[in-house]
Amino acid sequence: QKVSVEVLAHLEHLALVDFRDAEGVERLQKAIQFADQLHEVNTVGVEPMDSVLEDRWCLYLREDDVTEGNCTKELLENAREKVEEYFVAPPGNIPLPKLEEQEAFLQGS
């Protein structure tokens, strides 16, 4: 499959992966080959489902009992990469700007 430069740039932005090297291109080609397998599934006469739980009309949620809190700092210490107070998952091979760099850029604009 041929992928346009625009699509490639958009995928790089979304996935935080640089596809301009051999490893990145190979990874993208494998993902496309995997997704192409869906075209082999015969879906003639199959109606789309509203939910994967087709026999249930509503989902029942349990009550959420908060027993601890205010532990953001401790949780983020486990992050391989983070931006502000968020985990970056999966980590890509394009380095994210550090928070200080983002703030300096925003102040300069």
Coordinates of N, CA and C in Angstrom, one line a residue:
Q1 N 0.8 -1.2 0.0 CA 0.0 0.0 0.0 C 0.9 1.2 0.0
K2 N 0.5 2.2 -0.8 CA 1.2 3.5 -0.8 C 0.5 4.4 0.1
V3 N 1.3 5.1 0.9 CA 0.8 6.1 1.9 C 1.3 7.5 1.5
S4 N 0.4 8.4 1.4 CA 0.8 9.8 1.0 C 1.6 10.4 2.1
V5 N 2.3 11.5 1.7 CA 3.2 12.2 2.7 C 2.3 12.8 3.7
E6 N 1.1 13.3 3.3 CA 0.2 14.0 4.3 C -0.3 13.0 5.3
V7 N -0.7 11.8 4.9 CA -1.2 10.7 5.8 C 0.0 10.3 6.7
L8 N 1.2 10.1 6.1 CA 2.3 9.7 6.9 C 2.6 10.8 8.0
A9 N 2.6 12.0 7.7 CA 2.8 13.1 8.7 C 1.7 13.0 9.7
H10 N 0.5 12.8 9.4 CA -0.6 12.8 10.3 C -0.4 11.6 11.3
L11 N -0.1 10.4 10.7 CA 0.2 9.2 11.5 C 1.3 9.4 12.5
E12 N 2.4 10.1 12.0 CA 3.5 10.4 12.9 C 3.1 11.2 14.1
H13 N 2.3 12.2 13.8 CA 1.8 13.1 14.8 C 1.0 12.3 15.9
L14 N 0.1 11.5 15.4 CA -0.8 10.7 16.3 C -0.1 9.7 17.1
A15 N 0.8 9.0 16.4 CA 1.5 7.8 17.1 C 2.8 8.2 17.8
L16 N 3.3 9.4 17.5 CA 4.5 9.9 18.1 C 5.7 8.9 17.6
V17 N 5.6 8.4 16.4 CA 6.5 7.5 15.9 C 7.0 8.1 14.5
D18 N 8.3 8.1 14.4 CA 9.0 8.7 13.2 C 9.0 7.5 12.1
F19 N 8.3 7.6 11.1 CA 8.2 6.6 10.1 C 9.2 6.8 8.9
R20 N 10.1 7.7 9.1 CA 11.1 8.0 8.0 C 12.3 7.2 8.0
D21 N 12.4 6.2 8.9 CA 13.6 5.3 8.9 C 13.0 3.9 8.6
A22 N 14.0 3.0 8.3 CA 13.6 1.6 7.9 C 12.7 0.9 8.9
E23 N 13.0 1.1 10.2 CA 12.2 0.4 11.2 C 10.8 0.9 11.2
G24 N 10.6 2.2 11.1 CA 9.3 2.9 11.2 C 8.5 2.5 10.0
V25 N 9.1 2.4 8.8 CA 8.4 2.0 7.6 C 7.9 0.6 7.7
E26 N 8.8 -0.3 8.2 CA 8.5 -1.7 8.3 C 7.3 -1.9 9.3
R27 N 7.4 -1.1 10.4 CA 6.3 -1.2 11.4 C 5.0 -0.8 10.8
L28 N 5.0 0.3 10.0 CA 3.8 0.8 9.4 C 3.3 -0.2 8.3
Q29 N 4.1 -0.8 7.6 CA 3.7 -1.8 6.6 C 3.1 -3.1 7.2
K30 N 3.7 -3.5 8.3 CA 3.1 -4.6 9.1 C 1.7 -4.3 9.6
A31 N 1.5 -3.1 10.1 CA 0.2 -2.7 10.6 C -0.8 -2.6 9.5
I32 N -0.4 -2.1 8.3 CA -1.3 -2.1 7.2 C -1.7 -3.5 6.7
Q33 N -0.7 -4.4 6.7 CA -0.9 -5.8 6.3 C -1.9 -6.4 7.3
F34 N -1.7 -6.2 8.5 CA -2.6 -6.7 9.6 C -4.0 -6.2 9.4
A35 N -4.2 -4.9 9.1 CA -5.5 -4.3 8.9 C -6.2 -4.8 7.7
D36 N -5.4 -5.1 6.6 CA -5.9 -5.6 5.3 C -6.6 -6.9 5.5
Q37 N -6.3 -7.7 6.5 CA -6.9 -9.0 6.7 C -8.4 -8.8 7.0
L38 N -8.8 -7.7 7.4 CA -10.2 -7.4 7.7 C -11.0 -7.5 6.4
H39 N -10.4 -7.2 5.3 CA -11.1 -7.2 4.0 C -11.4 -8.6 3.5
E40 N -10.8 -9.6 4.1 CA -11.0 -11.0 3.8 C -12.2 -11.6 4.5
V41 N -12.7 -10.9 5.5 CA -13.9 -11.5 6.2 C -15.1 -11.2 5.4
N42 N -15.9 -12.3 5.2 CA -17.2 -12.1 4.5 C -18.2 -11.6 5.4
T43 N -18.7 -10.4 5.2 CA -19.7 -9.7 6.0 C -21.0 -9.6 5.3
V44 N -21.2 -10.3 4.2 CA -22.4 -10.2 3.4 C -23.6 -10.7 4.3
G45 N -24.6 -9.9 4.4 CA -25.8 -10.3 5.2 C -25.7 -10.1 6.7
V46 N -24.5 -9.6 7.1 CA -24.3 -9.4 8.5 C -24.6 -8.0 8.9
E47 N -25.6 -7.8 9.8 CA -26.0 -6.4 10.2 C -25.0 -6.0 11.3
P48 N -24.7 -4.7 11.2 CA -23.8 -4.2 12.3 C -24.5 -4.2 13.6
M49 N -23.7 -4.5 14.6 CA -24.2 -4.5 16.0 C -24.1 -3.1 16.6
D50 N -25.1 -2.8 17.5 CA -25.0 -1.6 18.3 C -24.0 -1.7 19.4
S51 N -23.8 -2.9 19.9 CA -22.9 -3.1 21.0 C -22.3 -4.6 20.9
V52 N -21.1 -4.8 21.4 CA -20.6 -6.1 21.4 C -21.4 -7.0 22.4
L53 N -22.1 -6.3 23.3 CA -22.9 -7.1 24.2 C -24.4 -7.0 23.7
E54 N -24.6 -7.6 22.6 CA -25.9 -7.4 21.9 C -27.1 -7.9 22.7
D55 N -26.9 -8.8 23.6 CA -28.1 -9.3 24.4 C -28.4 -8.4 25.6
R56 N -27.7 -7.4 25.8 CA -27.9 -6.5 27.0 C -28.3 -5.1 26.5
W57 N -29.3 -4.5 27.0 CA -29.7 -3.2 26.5 C -29.0 -2.1 27.3
C58 N -28.6 -2.3 28.5 CA -27.9 -1.3 29.2 C -26.8 -1.9 30.1
L59 N -25.8 -1.2 30.3 CA -24.6 -1.7 31.1 C -24.8 -1.2 32.5
Y60 N -24.6 -2.1 33.4 CA -24.7 -1.7 34.8 C -23.4 -1.4 35.4
L61 N -23.3 -0.2 36.0 CA -22.0 0.2 36.6 C -22.1 0.1 38.1
R62 N -21.0 -0.3 38.7 CA -20.9 -0.4 40.1 C -20.7 1.0 40.7
E63 N -21.0 1.1 42.0 CA -20.7 2.4 42.7 C -19.2 2.5 42.8
D64 N -18.7 3.7 42.6 CA -17.2 3.9 42.7 C -16.9 4.5 44.1
D65 N -16.3 3.6 44.9 CA -15.9 4.0 46.3 C -14.5 4.5 46.3
V66 N -14.2 5.7 46.5 CA -12.9 6.3 46.5 C -12.3 6.1 47.9
T67 N -11.2 5.3 48.0 CA -10.6 5.1 49.3 C -9.3 5.8 49.5
E68 N -8.7 6.2 48.5 CA -7.5 7.0 48.5 C -7.5 8.1 47.5
G69 N -6.6 9.0 47.6 CA -6.6 10.1 46.6 C -5.4 11.0 46.7
N70 N -5.3 12.0 45.8 CA -4.2 12.9 45.8 C -2.9 12.2 45.7
C71 N -2.7 11.2 44.8 CA -1.5 10.5 44.7 C -0.9 10.7 43.3
T72 N -1.3 11.7 42.6 CA -0.9 11.9 41.2 C 0.7 11.9 41.1
K73 N 1.3 12.6 42.0 CA 2.8 12.7 41.9 C 3.4 11.3 42.0
E74 N 3.0 10.5 43.0 CA 3.5 9.2 43.1 C 3.2 8.3 41.9
L75 N 2.0 8.4 41.3 CA 1.7 7.6 40.2 C 2.5 8.0 39.0
L76 N 2.7 9.3 38.8 CA 3.5 9.7 37.6 C 5.0 9.4 37.7
E77 N 5.5 9.0 38.9 CA 6.9 8.6 39.0 C 7.1 7.3 38.3
N78 N 6.0 6.5 38.1 CA 6.1 5.2 37.3 C 6.0 5.4 35.8
A79 N 5.8 6.6 35.4 CA 5.6 6.9 33.9 C 7.0 6.8 33.2
R80 N 7.1 6.2 32.1 CA 8.3 6.2 31.3 C 8.4 7.6 30.7
E81 N 7.3 8.1 30.2 CA 7.3 9.4 29.6 C 6.0 10.1 30.1
K82 N 6.0 11.4 30.3 CA 4.8 12.1 30.7 C 4.9 13.5 30.1
V83 N 3.7 14.0 29.9 CA 3.5 15.4 29.5 C 2.6 16.0 30.5
E84 N 3.0 17.1 31.2 CA 2.3 17.7 32.2 C 1.9 16.7 33.3
E85 N 0.6 16.4 33.5 CA 0.2 15.4 34.4 C -0.5 14.2 33.8
Y86 N 0.1 13.8 32.6 CA -0.5 12.7 31.8 C 0.6 11.7 31.4
F87 N 0.2 10.4 31.4 CA 1.1 9.4 30.9 C 1.1 9.5 29.4
V88 N 2.3 9.2 28.8 CA 2.4 9.1 27.3 C 2.4 7.6 27.0
A89 N 1.4 7.1 26.3 CA 1.4 5.7 26.0 C 0.8 5.5 24.6
P90 N 1.4 4.7 23.8 CA 2.7 4.0 24.0 C 3.8 5.1 23.7
P91 N 4.9 4.9 24.4 CA 6.0 5.9 24.0 C 6.5 5.7 22.6
G92 N 6.6 6.7 21.9 CA 7.1 6.6 20.5 C 8.5 6.9 20.4
N93 N 9.0 7.0 19.2 CA 10.5 7.3 19.0 C 10.7 8.8 18.7
I94 N 9.7 9.6 18.8 CA 9.9 11.0 18.6 C 9.9 11.7 19.9
P95 N 10.9 12.3 20.3 CA 11.0 12.9 21.7 C 9.9 14.1 21.8
L96 N 9.2 14.1 22.9 CA 8.3 15.1 23.2 C 9.0 16.3 23.8
P97 N 8.5 17.5 23.5 CA 9.2 18.7 24.1 C 9.0 18.7 25.6
K98 N 10.0 19.1 26.4 CA 9.9 19.2 27.8 C 8.9 20.3 28.2
L99 N 8.3 20.2 29.3 CA 7.3 21.2 29.8 C 7.9 22.6 29.8
E100 N 9.2 22.7 30.2 CA 9.8 24.0 30.2 C 9.9 24.6 28.8
E101 N 10.2 23.7 27.8 CA 10.3 24.1 26.4 C 9.0 24.6 25.9
Q102 N 7.9 23.8 26.3 CA 6.5 24.2 25.9 C 6.2 25.6 26.4
E103 N 6.4 25.8 27.7 CA 6.1 27.0 28.4 C 6.9 28.2 27.8
A104 N 8.1 28.0 27.5 CA 9.0 29.0 26.9 C 8.4 29.4 25.5
F105 N 8.0 28.3 24.7 CA 7.5 28.6 23.4 C 6.2 29.4 23.5
L106 N 5.3 29.0 24.4 CA 4.0 29.6 24.5 C 4.2 31.1 25.0
Q107 N 5.1 31.3 25.9 CA 5.4 32.7 26.3 C 5.9 33.6 25.2
G108 N 6.7 33.0 24.3 CA 7.3 33.7 23.2 C 6.3 34.0 22.1
S109 N 5.2 33.4 22.1 CA 4.3 33.6 21.0 C 3.2 34.6 21.4

